[in-house]
Coordinates of C-alpha atoms and ligand atoms in Angstrom, one line a residue:
M1 CA -48.0 -14.3 -40.8
T2 CA -44.3 -13.7 -40.9
R3 CA -44.1 -9.9 -42.0
L4 CA -46.3 -6.7 -42.4
F5 CA -45.9 -6.8 -46.2
Q6 CA -45.5 -9.3 -49.3
T7 CA -41.8 -10.3 -49.7
N8 CA -41.5 -12.2 -52.4
E9 CA -43.4 -12.0 -55.2
L10 CA -41.8 -14.8 -57.9
R11 CA -40.8 -16.7 -54.9
K12 CA -43.7 -19.2 -53.5
V13 CA -44.0 -18.7 -50.4
Q14 CA -46.4 -21.3 -48.2
L15 CA -47.4 -20.4 -44.5
L16 CA -47.0 -23.2 -42.3
D17 CA -48.5 -22.1 -39.4
G18 CA -51.4 -24.5 -37.6
S19 CA -51.7 -27.8 -35.6
W20 CA -49.1 -29.6 -35.5
D21 CA -48.8 -33.2 -34.3
F22 CA -47.2 -33.2 -31.4
T23 CA -45.6 -35.3 -28.2
A24 CA -43.3 -34.6 -25.4
I25 CA -40.4 -37.1 -25.4
E26 CA -37.7 -38.4 -22.9
G27 CA -34.3 -36.7 -24.3
N28 CA -33.4 -35.8 -27.9
E29 CA -32.5 -38.3 -29.5
P30 CA -35.2 -40.4 -30.2
N31 CA -36.4 -43.2 -32.2
L32 CA -38.1 -41.2 -34.9
E33 CA -40.0 -44.1 -36.6
Q34 CA -41.0 -45.6 -33.4
L35 CA -42.7 -41.3 -31.9
T36 CA -47.0 -41.6 -31.5
Y37 CA -48.7 -37.9 -30.9
S38 CA -51.5 -37.3 -29.5
Y39 CA -51.9 -34.3 -28.9
K40 CA -52.7 -31.1 -31.9
L41 CA -50.8 -27.8 -30.5
T42 CA -50.5 -24.7 -32.5
V43 CA -47.7 -22.9 -34.5
P44 CA -46.9 -20.3 -32.7
G45 CA -47.4 -21.6 -29.5
C46 CA -46.4 -22.3 -26.1
W47 CA -47.1 -25.8 -25.1
E48 CA -47.1 -24.4 -21.3
M49 CA -50.7 -23.0 -22.7
H50 CA -51.7 -27.0 -23.2
P51 CA -52.9 -28.4 -19.5
D52 CA -51.2 -31.3 -19.9
F53 CA -47.7 -28.7 -20.3
L54 CA -48.3 -25.8 -18.4
T55 CA -44.5 -25.8 -16.5
Y56 CA -43.2 -28.9 -18.3
R57 CA -39.2 -28.3 -18.9
G58 CA -37.9 -30.8 -21.4
S59 CA -38.4 -32.1 -24.8
G60 CA -40.9 -33.1 -27.6
A61 CA -41.5 -33.6 -31.3
Y62 CA -44.3 -31.6 -33.5
R63 CA -45.1 -32.9 -36.8
K64 CA -46.1 -31.3 -39.9
R65 CA -47.0 -33.3 -43.4
V66 CA -46.4 -30.6 -46.6
T67 CA -46.9 -32.2 -50.1
V68 CA -44.6 -30.3 -53.2
K69 CA -46.4 -30.6 -56.6
E70 CA -42.9 -30.3 -58.5
K71 CA -39.3 -32.5 -57.7
T72 CA -37.9 -28.5 -56.1
A73 CA -35.6 -26.7 -53.8
L74 CA -37.2 -26.9 -50.0
R75 CA -36.4 -23.8 -47.7
F76 CA -37.7 -23.7 -44.4
V77 CA -37.3 -21.0 -42.6
F78 CA -38.6 -21.1 -38.1
K79 CA -38.6 -17.9 -37.2
G80 CA -38.6 -19.0 -33.8
V81 CA -37.8 -22.2 -31.7
S82 CA -37.6 -22.4 -27.7
H83 CA -34.9 -22.6 -27.2
T84 CA -33.3 -26.0 -28.8
A85 CA -34.8 -27.3 -32.2
K86 CA -33.6 -30.2 -34.2
V87 CA -35.1 -30.1 -37.7
Y88 CA -36.0 -33.3 -39.6
F89 CA -36.9 -33.9 -43.1
D90 CA -37.8 -37.3 -43.9
G91 CA -36.3 -38.7 -40.7
K92 CA -32.8 -37.0 -41.7
L93 CA -31.1 -34.4 -39.8
V94 CA -31.9 -30.9 -42.0
A95 CA -30.7 -28.4 -39.1
E96 CA -29.5 -27.5 -35.2
H97 CA -30.3 -24.3 -33.8
Y98 CA -30.3 -22.9 -30.2
N99 CA -31.9 -19.9 -29.0
A100 CA -35.8 -18.8 -28.5
Y101 CA -35.2 -14.9 -30.3
T102 CA -34.0 -16.0 -33.8
A103 CA -34.6 -17.3 -37.2
F104 CA -33.0 -20.4 -39.3
H105 CA -34.0 -21.7 -41.3
A106 CA -33.3 -25.4 -43.0
I107 CA -32.7 -25.7 -46.7
V108 CA -33.5 -29.9 -48.4
N109 CA -31.9 -29.4 -51.6
E110 CA -33.9 -31.7 -53.5
A111 CA -38.0 -32.8 -52.6
E112 CA -39.5 -35.5 -55.2
P113 CA -43.0 -34.6 -55.5
G114 CA -45.5 -35.8 -53.3
E115 CA -46.0 -35.9 -49.0
H116 CA -43.0 -35.8 -46.7
E117 CA -42.9 -35.4 -42.8
L118 CA -41.1 -32.5 -41.6
V119 CA -40.5 -32.7 -37.3
V120 CA -39.1 -30.5 -35.5
L121 CA -37.5 -31.1 -31.8
V122 CA -38.1 -28.9 -29.5
D123 CA -35.8 -28.7 -26.1
N124 CA -36.6 -25.4 -23.4
S125 CA -34.6 -27.7 -21.0
F126 CA -31.6 -25.5 -18.9
G127 CA -28.3 -27.0 -18.2
E128 CA -24.7 -26.9 -19.2
F129 CA -25.4 -26.6 -22.3
S130 CA -27.6 -23.4 -22.6
A131 CA -25.4 -20.7 -21.7
L132 CA -28.1 -18.1 -22.6
H133 CA -31.3 -19.2 -21.4
I134 CA -31.6 -20.2 -17.5
P135 CA -33.5 -19.7 -14.8
N136 CA -34.3 -15.6 -15.0
D137 CA -36.7 -12.9 -14.0
Y138 CA -38.7 -13.8 -16.9
Y139 CA -39.3 -17.8 -18.7
T140 CA -38.0 -19.6 -21.0
Y141 CA -41.3 -21.4 -22.6
G142 CA -41.3 -24.4 -24.5
G143 CA -42.3 -24.9 -28.6
I144 CA -42.5 -23.0 -31.7
N145 CA -43.4 -19.6 -30.8
R146 CA -43.1 -18.1 -33.5
S147 CA -43.8 -19.0 -37.7
V148 CA -42.8 -21.3 -39.9
Y149 CA -42.3 -20.7 -43.9
M150 CA -42.0 -23.1 -46.7
E151 CA -40.5 -21.5 -49.4
E152 CA -39.7 -23.8 -53.0
V153 CA -36.0 -21.4 -54.4
K154 CA -34.5 -22.3 -56.7
A155 CA -30.3 -23.5 -57.4
L156 CA -29.5 -19.4 -56.2
F157 CA -31.6 -17.4 -54.1
V158 CA -31.6 -14.7 -52.8
E159 CA -31.0 -14.9 -48.4
R160 CA -31.0 -11.3 -48.2
I161 CA -31.0 -7.8 -48.6
A162 CA -28.6 -5.3 -46.3
F163 CA -30.2 -1.9 -46.5
T164 CA -27.7 1.3 -45.5
P165 CA -29.4 4.8 -45.5
V166 CA -27.0 7.6 -45.9
W167 CA -27.4 11.6 -45.6
E168 CA -24.6 13.1 -47.8
N169 CA -24.2 17.2 -49.5
G170 CA -28.2 17.2 -48.4
G171 CA -29.1 14.0 -49.7
W172 CA -29.6 10.2 -49.6
K173 CA -28.3 7.4 -50.7
A174 CA -28.6 4.0 -49.7
S175 CA -25.4 1.6 -49.9
V176 CA -27.0 -2.1 -51.0
N177 CA -25.8 -5.6 -50.5
A178 CA -28.0 -8.9 -51.8
Y179 CA -27.1 -11.4 -50.3
I180 CA -26.9 -14.9 -53.1
H181 CA -27.4 -18.2 -52.1
Q182 CA -26.5 -21.3 -54.5
L183 CA -27.9 -24.9 -53.7
S184 CA -25.5 -26.2 -57.9
Q185 CA -22.1 -26.8 -58.3
D186 CA -22.8 -25.4 -61.7
V187 CA -21.3 -22.3 -62.8
L188 CA -24.1 -19.1 -63.2
S189 CA -23.5 -16.0 -64.2
Y190 CA -26.3 -13.9 -62.9
R191 CA -27.5 -9.9 -62.6
L192 CA -29.4 -8.8 -59.9
I193 CA -31.8 -5.9 -60.2
F194 CA -32.9 -3.4 -57.3
E195 CA -36.2 -1.1 -57.5
L196 CA -36.4 1.8 -54.8
D197 CA -39.5 3.7 -55.4
G198 CA -38.5 4.2 -59.5
N199 CA -35.5 4.4 -58.9
V200 CA -33.6 1.5 -60.4
L201 CA -30.3 -0.2 -59.6
E202 CA -28.4 -2.8 -61.8
L203 CA -25.9 -5.0 -60.5
G204 CA -23.5 -7.8 -61.4
A205 CA -22.7 -9.7 -64.2
G206 CA -22.3 -11.9 -61.4
K207 CA -20.8 -15.2 -62.0
A208 CA -21.8 -17.5 -58.9
A209 CA -20.0 -20.9 -58.8
G210 CA -19.5 -23.9 -56.0
S211 CA -22.0 -23.6 -53.4
G212 CA -22.3 -21.4 -50.2
V213 CA -23.2 -17.3 -49.8
S214 CA -21.9 -14.6 -52.3
V215 CA -22.6 -10.3 -52.2
L216 CA -23.7 -8.4 -54.5
S217 CA -23.0 -4.3 -53.5
G218 CA -24.1 -1.2 -55.0
V219 CA -25.6 2.9 -54.0
I220 CA -28.3 3.6 -55.0
D221 CA -29.4 6.9 -55.1
F222 CA -32.8 8.6 -53.7
A223 CA -31.9 11.9 -53.5
E224 CA -35.3 13.3 -52.7
A225 CA -36.2 10.4 -50.6
Q226 CA -38.7 11.4 -47.5
A227 CA -36.8 10.7 -43.8
W228 CA -38.2 8.8 -41.2
S229 CA -38.5 9.4 -38.1
P230 CA -41.5 8.5 -35.2
E231 CA -43.8 11.9 -36.0
N232 CA -43.0 10.3 -40.4
P233 CA -42.7 7.0 -40.2
V234 CA -42.5 7.6 -44.2
L235 CA -41.1 3.1 -45.2
Y236 CA -40.3 2.3 -49.1
Q237 CA -40.2 -0.8 -50.6
L238 CA -37.2 -2.0 -51.7
K239 CA -37.8 -5.2 -54.1
A240 CA -34.5 -7.2 -55.2
R241 CA -35.0 -9.2 -58.7
L242 CA -32.5 -12.9 -58.9
L243 CA -31.8 -13.3 -63.1
V244 CA -30.3 -15.6 -65.3
D245 CA -29.8 -16.1 -68.9
N246 CA -32.4 -13.0 -68.7
V247 CA -35.4 -14.8 -66.6
E248 CA -35.9 -13.9 -63.6
V249 CA -35.7 -16.3 -60.9
D250 CA -36.1 -14.9 -57.9
D251 CA -36.9 -12.1 -56.1
L252 CA -37.1 -10.4 -52.7
I253 CA -39.0 -7.4 -50.4
E254 CA -38.2 -5.8 -47.9
R255 CA -39.1 -2.4 -46.3
V256 CA -36.5 0.4 -45.5
G257 CA -37.2 4.2 -44.2
F258 CA -34.3 6.6 -44.3
R259 CA -33.1 7.8 -41.3
V260 CA -29.2 7.6 -39.7
L261 CA -28.1 8.3 -36.1
T262 CA -25.4 9.8 -34.8
T263 CA -23.9 10.6 -31.0
N264 CA -22.2 14.2 -30.5
D265 CA -22.1 16.3 -27.6
G266 CA -23.2 13.9 -24.8
K267 CA -26.6 13.6 -27.5
I268 CA -28.0 11.0 -29.7
Q269 CA -29.0 12.6 -32.6
L270 CA -31.8 11.4 -35.2
N271 CA -31.6 12.8 -38.4
G272 CA -29.1 15.8 -37.0
Q273 CA -31.8 16.5 -34.4
D274 CA -31.4 15.9 -31.1
I275 CA -34.0 13.0 -29.6
V276 CA -34.7 12.1 -25.6
F277 CA -36.2 8.2 -25.5
K278 CA -39.3 8.1 -23.2
G279 CA -39.6 4.5 -23.0
V280 CA -41.0 0.9 -21.8
N281 CA -38.7 -2.4 -20.9
R282 CA -41.2 -5.2 -22.4
H283 CA -41.3 -9.3 -21.9
E284 CA -42.5 -11.0 -25.2
D285 CA -44.7 -12.5 -22.4
H286 CA -49.0 -12.8 -21.5
P287 CA -50.9 -15.4 -19.8
M288 CA -53.3 -17.0 -22.8
V289 CA -50.5 -17.2 -24.8
G290 CA -47.1 -16.9 -23.4
S291 CA -44.4 -15.6 -25.4
A292 CA -46.4 -16.1 -28.4
I293 CA -47.5 -13.2 -29.2
P294 CA -49.8 -12.7 -31.9
L295 CA -50.1 -9.3 -34.2
Q296 CA -53.4 -7.9 -32.7
L297 CA -51.6 -8.5 -28.8
M298 CA -48.4 -6.6 -30.3
A299 CA -50.6 -3.9 -31.5
L300 CA -51.9 -3.6 -28.7
D301 CA -49.0 -2.8 -26.2
I302 CA -48.2 -0.5 -28.8
D303 CA -51.5 0.6 -29.1
L304 CA -50.9 1.8 -25.2
I305 CA -47.3 2.9 -25.3
S306 CA -48.5 5.2 -27.6
D307 CA -51.4 5.7 -25.1
M308 CA -49.1 6.4 -22.3
G309 CA -46.9 9.1 -24.2
C310 CA -43.6 7.0 -25.1
N311 CA -42.1 7.0 -28.6
A312 CA -39.4 4.0 -27.6
V313 CA -39.2 0.6 -26.4
R314 CA -36.3 -2.0 -25.5
T315 CA -36.8 -5.2 -26.1
S316 CA -35.8 -6.7 -23.1
H317 CA -33.8 -9.0 -22.7
Y318 CA -33.1 -9.9 -26.4
P319 CA -33.8 -10.0 -30.1
N320 CA -37.8 -9.5 -30.2
D321 CA -40.0 -11.0 -33.3
E322 CA -40.1 -9.1 -36.5
L323 CA -43.8 -8.5 -36.7
F324 CA -43.3 -6.1 -33.8
L325 CA -40.2 -4.3 -35.3
D326 CA -41.9 -4.1 -38.6
L327 CA -45.1 -2.4 -36.6
C328 CA -42.3 -0.4 -34.9
D329 CA -41.2 0.9 -38.0
E330 CA -45.0 1.5 -39.3
R331 CA -45.3 3.7 -36.1
G332 CA -42.7 5.6 -35.9
I333 CA -41.8 3.5 -32.3
L334 CA -37.9 4.0 -31.4
V335 CA -36.1 0.7 -30.5
W336 CA -33.4 -0.7 -28.9
E337 CA -33.4 -4.1 -29.6
E338 CA -30.4 -6.4 -27.3
N339 CA -28.6 -9.7 -27.9
H340 CA -30.2 -12.3 -25.5
A341 CA -29.0 -12.5 -22.0
R342 CA -29.7 -11.6 -18.5
G343 CA -27.8 -10.9 -14.8
L344 CA -25.0 -13.5 -15.9
S345 CA -21.7 -13.9 -13.7
L346 CA -18.3 -14.4 -14.9
D347 CA -18.7 -17.9 -13.2
Q348 CA -22.3 -17.9 -16.0
M349 CA -20.0 -16.4 -18.8
R350 CA -17.4 -19.2 -18.2
N351 CA -19.5 -21.3 -19.7
P352 CA -17.6 -23.2 -22.9
N353 CA -21.1 -22.3 -24.5
F354 CA -21.3 -18.3 -23.8
R355 CA -19.8 -17.2 -26.6
W356 CA -20.5 -19.0 -29.3
Q357 CA -23.5 -18.2 -28.8
C358 CA -23.3 -15.4 -28.3
E359 CA -21.7 -14.9 -31.6
Q360 CA -24.7 -16.3 -32.7
V361 CA -27.4 -14.9 -31.5
N362 CA -25.3 -11.3 -32.4
R363 CA -25.0 -12.7 -36.2
E364 CA -28.1 -13.4 -36.1
M365 CA -29.9 -10.6 -34.7
V366 CA -28.5 -7.4 -37.2
E367 CA -28.0 -9.5 -39.9
Q368 CA -31.4 -10.5 -39.7
H369 CA -33.3 -7.5 -38.2
F370 CA -30.7 -5.0 -40.6
N371 CA -33.2 -3.0 -42.3
H372 CA -35.7 -2.2 -39.7
P373 CA -35.3 1.9 -39.8
S374 CA -37.5 2.0 -36.1
I375 CA -33.5 0.1 -34.8
V376 CA -32.1 2.4 -33.3
I377 CA -29.0 0.6 -31.2
W378 CA -27.7 -1.7 -30.5
A379 CA -27.0 -3.9 -27.0
I380 CA -25.2 -6.4 -25.7
L381 CA -25.8 -8.8 -22.5
N382 CA -28.0 -6.5 -20.0
E383 CA -26.4 -6.9 -16.5
C384 CA -23.4 -9.1 -17.3
A385 CA -19.6 -9.2 -15.6
S386 CA -18.6 -5.4 -17.4
D387 CA -17.2 -5.2 -13.5
T388 CA -14.5 -7.2 -14.6
T389 CA -11.9 -7.2 -16.4
E390 CA -11.9 -10.8 -17.8
G391 CA -15.9 -9.9 -19.1
R392 CA -14.5 -6.4 -20.1
E393 CA -12.8 -9.0 -22.9
M394 CA -15.7 -10.5 -23.7
Y395 CA -17.7 -7.2 -24.2
K396 CA -14.6 -6.0 -26.3
E397 CA -15.0 -9.4 -28.4
Q398 CA -19.6 -8.7 -28.9
L399 CA -18.8 -5.0 -29.2
E400 CA -16.4 -5.3 -32.1
Q401 CA -18.6 -8.0 -33.4
I402 CA -21.8 -5.5 -33.7
R403 CA -19.7 -2.9 -35.4
A404 CA -17.8 -4.5 -37.6
L405 CA -21.7 -5.9 -39.1
D406 CA -23.6 -2.9 -38.8
A407 CA -21.4 1.1 -38.5
S408 CA -24.2 2.9 -38.8
R409 CA -26.3 2.1 -35.5
P410 CA -24.6 3.2 -32.2
L411 CA -23.8 0.9 -29.2
T412 CA -24.5 0.3 -25.1
F413 CA -25.3 -2.4 -22.6
A414 CA -27.4 -2.1 -19.0
S415 CA -25.1 -1.8 -16.7
H416 CA -26.0 -1.9 -13.0
H417 CA -22.3 -1.8 -11.5
R418 CA -22.0 2.0 -10.9
E419 CA -18.6 3.2 -10.2
R420 CA -16.8 -0.1 -10.5
E421 CA -18.5 -0.2 -14.6
L422 CA -15.0 -1.2 -16.6
C423 CA -16.5 -1.2 -20.1
F424 CA -18.5 2.3 -20.8
D425 CA -15.1 3.2 -23.1
L426 CA -16.5 0.5 -25.6
A427 CA -19.9 1.8 -26.5
D428 CA -21.5 4.5 -28.0
I429 CA -23.7 5.7 -25.2
V430 CA -23.6 4.6 -21.5
S431 CA -26.5 2.9 -19.7
F432 CA -28.2 2.6 -16.4
N433 CA -30.0 0.5 -14.4
L434 CA -30.3 1.8 -11.4
Y435 CA -33.6 1.0 -8.7
P436 CA -33.7 4.3 -6.7
G437 CA -36.8 4.3 -4.4
W438 CA -37.1 0.0 -4.5
Y439 CA -33.8 -1.5 -4.6
G440 CA -32.6 1.5 -1.9
D441 CA -33.6 4.6 -0.3
E442 CA -31.1 7.5 -3.0
D443 CA -32.9 10.1 -4.3
P444 CA -33.7 9.8 -8.3
G445 CA -31.9 13.2 -8.5
Q446 CA -29.4 12.6 -7.0
L447 CA -28.1 9.2 -7.8
S448 CA -28.1 10.1 -11.3
D449 CA -25.7 12.8 -10.7
L450 CA -24.1 10.6 -9.6
A451 CA -24.5 8.2 -12.0
R452 CA -23.1 11.0 -14.6
G453 CA -19.8 11.4 -12.3
W454 CA -18.6 7.6 -12.6
A455 CA -19.6 7.7 -16.4
D456 CA -17.1 10.7 -17.2
T457 CA -14.8 9.5 -15.2
S458 CA -14.2 5.5 -16.4
G459 CA -14.3 6.1 -20.1
G460 CA -18.3 7.3 -21.0
L461 CA -17.0 11.2 -20.4
G462 CA -18.6 12.9 -23.3
K463 CA -21.3 10.0 -24.1
P464 CA -24.8 10.4 -24.1
M465 CA -26.7 9.0 -21.0
I466 CA -29.7 6.5 -21.4
M467 CA -31.4 5.1 -18.1
S468 CA -32.1 1.8 -18.9
E469 CA -34.3 0.6 -15.7
F470 CA -35.9 1.7 -13.1
G471 CA -38.8 0.8 -11.4
G472 CA -40.4 -1.1 -9.0
D473 CA -43.5 -3.6 -8.0
G474 CA -47.0 -2.3 -8.1
Y475 CA -49.3 -5.6 -7.4
Y476 CA -52.3 -5.1 -9.7
G477 CA -55.6 -4.0 -7.9
H478 CA -53.3 -4.0 -4.2
R479 CA -54.2 -0.1 -3.3
D480 CA -54.6 1.0 -0.5
A481 CA -53.9 4.7 1.4
S482 CA -50.7 3.4 3.6
R483 CA -49.1 3.6 0.2
V484 CA -46.4 0.2 1.2
R485 CA -44.1 -1.7 -0.9
G486 CA -46.4 -3.1 -3.7
T487 CA -49.3 -1.5 -3.3
E488 CA -50.4 0.1 -6.9
E489 CA -49.8 3.9 -4.9
R490 CA -46.6 3.0 -4.1
Q491 CA -45.1 2.4 -7.3
A492 CA -46.6 5.5 -9.0
D493 CA -45.3 7.4 -6.9
I494 CA -41.8 6.1 -7.1
I495 CA -42.0 5.8 -11.3
E496 CA -43.1 10.4 -10.5
A497 CA -39.9 10.4 -8.2
N498 CA -37.9 9.0 -11.0
L499 CA -39.4 10.3 -14.1
S500 CA -39.9 14.2 -12.3
A501 CA -36.1 13.4 -11.5
Y502 CA -34.6 12.3 -15.3
T503 CA -36.9 13.9 -17.6
S504 CA -35.8 17.5 -16.0
R505 CA -31.5 16.6 -16.2
P506 CA -30.6 17.1 -20.0
F507 CA -27.6 15.3 -20.0
I508 CA -30.3 11.8 -19.8
S509 CA -30.8 11.2 -23.9
G510 CA -33.4 8.6 -22.4
M511 CA -35.6 6.8 -20.3
F512 CA -37.0 3.2 -20.1
I513 CA -38.7 2.0 -17.6
W514 CA -39.2 -1.2 -16.2
Q515 CA -41.4 -2.6 -17.4
Y516 CA -44.3 -2.0 -19.7
C517 CA -46.2 -5.3 -18.7
D518 CA -45.8 -8.0 -15.4
C519 CA -44.1 -10.9 -16.7
R520 CA -43.8 -14.5 -15.8
V521 CA -40.4 -15.5 -14.7
T522 CA -38.5 -18.7 -13.7
E523 CA -40.3 -21.3 -10.7
G524 CA -37.0 -21.1 -7.8
T525 CA -35.5 -21.2 -4.6
D526 CA -32.6 -18.7 -4.5
W527 CA -33.5 -15.6 -4.8
L528 CA -36.7 -15.8 -7.6
I529 CA -38.5 -16.8 -5.0
T530 CA -39.1 -13.1 -4.5
R531 CA -41.2 -13.2 -7.7
A532 CA -43.9 -13.3 -5.7
G533 CA -47.0 -15.4 -7.8
T534 CA -43.8 -15.9 -9.3
Q535 CA -43.8 -13.1 -11.3
N536 CA -41.5 -9.7 -12.1
S537 CA -44.8 -7.7 -10.9
K538 CA -42.8 -4.4 -12.1
G539 CA -45.6 -3.6 -15.0
I540 CA -46.9 -0.2 -15.1
V541 CA -50.0 -2.8 -17.4
D542 CA -50.2 -6.1 -15.5
R543 CA -50.5 -9.2 -17.5
Y544 CA -53.2 -8.8 -18.9
R545 CA -52.7 -5.4 -19.5
R546 CA -54.8 -3.9 -17.8
P547 CA -53.1 -0.9 -16.8
K548 CA -52.4 0.2 -12.9
L549 CA -51.9 3.7 -10.9
A550 CA -48.9 4.5 -12.7
Y551 CA -50.5 4.6 -16.1
A552 CA -51.3 8.5 -15.9
T553 CA -48.5 8.8 -13.5
V554 CA -45.8 8.7 -17.0
Q555 CA -48.6 10.3 -19.6
R556 CA -48.3 12.7 -16.9
Y557 CA -44.2 12.9 -17.6
F558 CA -44.9 11.6 -21.7
K559 CA -47.4 12.6 -23.3
D560 CA -49.0 15.9 -21.4
Ligands
ADA1 C1 -32.4 -6.1 -13.6 C2 -32.7 -7.0 -14.5 C3 -34.1 -6.9 -15.4 C4 -35.5 -7.1 -13.7 C5 -35.2 -6.2 -13.3 C6 -36.0 -6.3 -11.5 O1 -32.2 -5.1 -13.5 O2 -31.3 -6.4 -15.7 O3 -34.2 -8.3 -16.0 O4 -34.4 -8.2 -13.3 O5 -33.7 -6.0 -12.6 O6 -36.8 -5.9 -12.0 O7 -35.0 -6.3 -10.5

């Protein structure tokens, strides 16, 4: 399953999830014809869930046979492969992609009727090539960990739609862009019709010549649309129909919501009303499935997050599976989505692959998740070198890139540099990762007052402020009257002190607890050795989603 709604009525789409052949391989340029596949692994899935690959870091080949009835062009969409993929169709390389957390496609211009072989080489190894997937405080699993589907497409097809709601003169309208992908070199004239709850907009007649992507833009009036909000998450279906010579050749359906975000007077507004994020940071991780979280578990996560009284989630530290975003759209959960980077030093940011890998994940994140009303913040580069002038240039470049792709959402980044931060002026919201009561014994109230001062004197004056991370370890089941570090009691005390301070400070526009659930981390000898049990244990629920004592503490502040 890739979305919570039907995305096409005309285009033929076939889900390729299920059982795939698998073999581990040496290196990443094997002779495909000589591979023998002795395993069956599920897609989506992580190979670490198989007893022979519990800690395997390296390469593997997945194979699936597909059947085509009539000669057609094919588009294979991979929602996530961790972390590097090479896709072969009948032995020919058709796509390459880096990064586990964004989708990509492979296009085959002409597939003859009959059976074909799809092979995906997957690599989750660390090394110079990989600037963003590094040994870290979460786990880079291996495998095809999100859904895969195959589409039969025509010479012209709608690759994506971008919908931006606008509130003007007391009514709603939306600016819409359709990105039309042409596979052939022919000159084709076409029309595009948008339908949004009975409102029709016709764009065209566009003329496409040569292969590539062209864009059609327009504005749809829908003055009486109902606004999307956490209390009333109203969604509408936006349908695009593509016609060539008056014959419908393709379609694409999106689900959209009307809402606007602003930042004024040091606060964040949703549809003109000040809001405060009561949130958690969440990793996509579970002991039984790794990062390939099935829908039922995503829904459970959202149920527990809502049960704690939260209205927001931060997708730390990467773009999330779109099914999770669909659930957030439906249930009115506000989302801070961020690109993929955690704790990179300046030296790591100097990796020659860092810039293009960030540029790519930023573009894919924004383009692919553009239409989700639940996403209210884009963020970049968690705790990287934003305290250096060289690092600042990279923050600037990336924030400018995202702003150019989407000017409708505020931007931020989570900083732990305190008074040394150099990039607050570049963002719309200032965000602090501080761990009073855990990494130090500072008082959370005093520390957040100090943080406001640091923000005000280093470029963040007048900007809203978010406490983007705070918390402490609590080992599930480790309860002790001494309340020493690591007990569930101490963790609950830390959460209590932080929430009590932040919920009573009007200058704080949001708080995201670190973290929703415990997560597996990379086994390491450096600082990672401090992660007992090779996991980050700051979850309010453990890896199996069993609530710790702090769960009730969060409820008291967020729910009651
Ligand atoms: C950082 C980081 C998180 C996590 C956390 C912790 O702030 O952003 O990914 O590692 O610290 O648990 O120490």
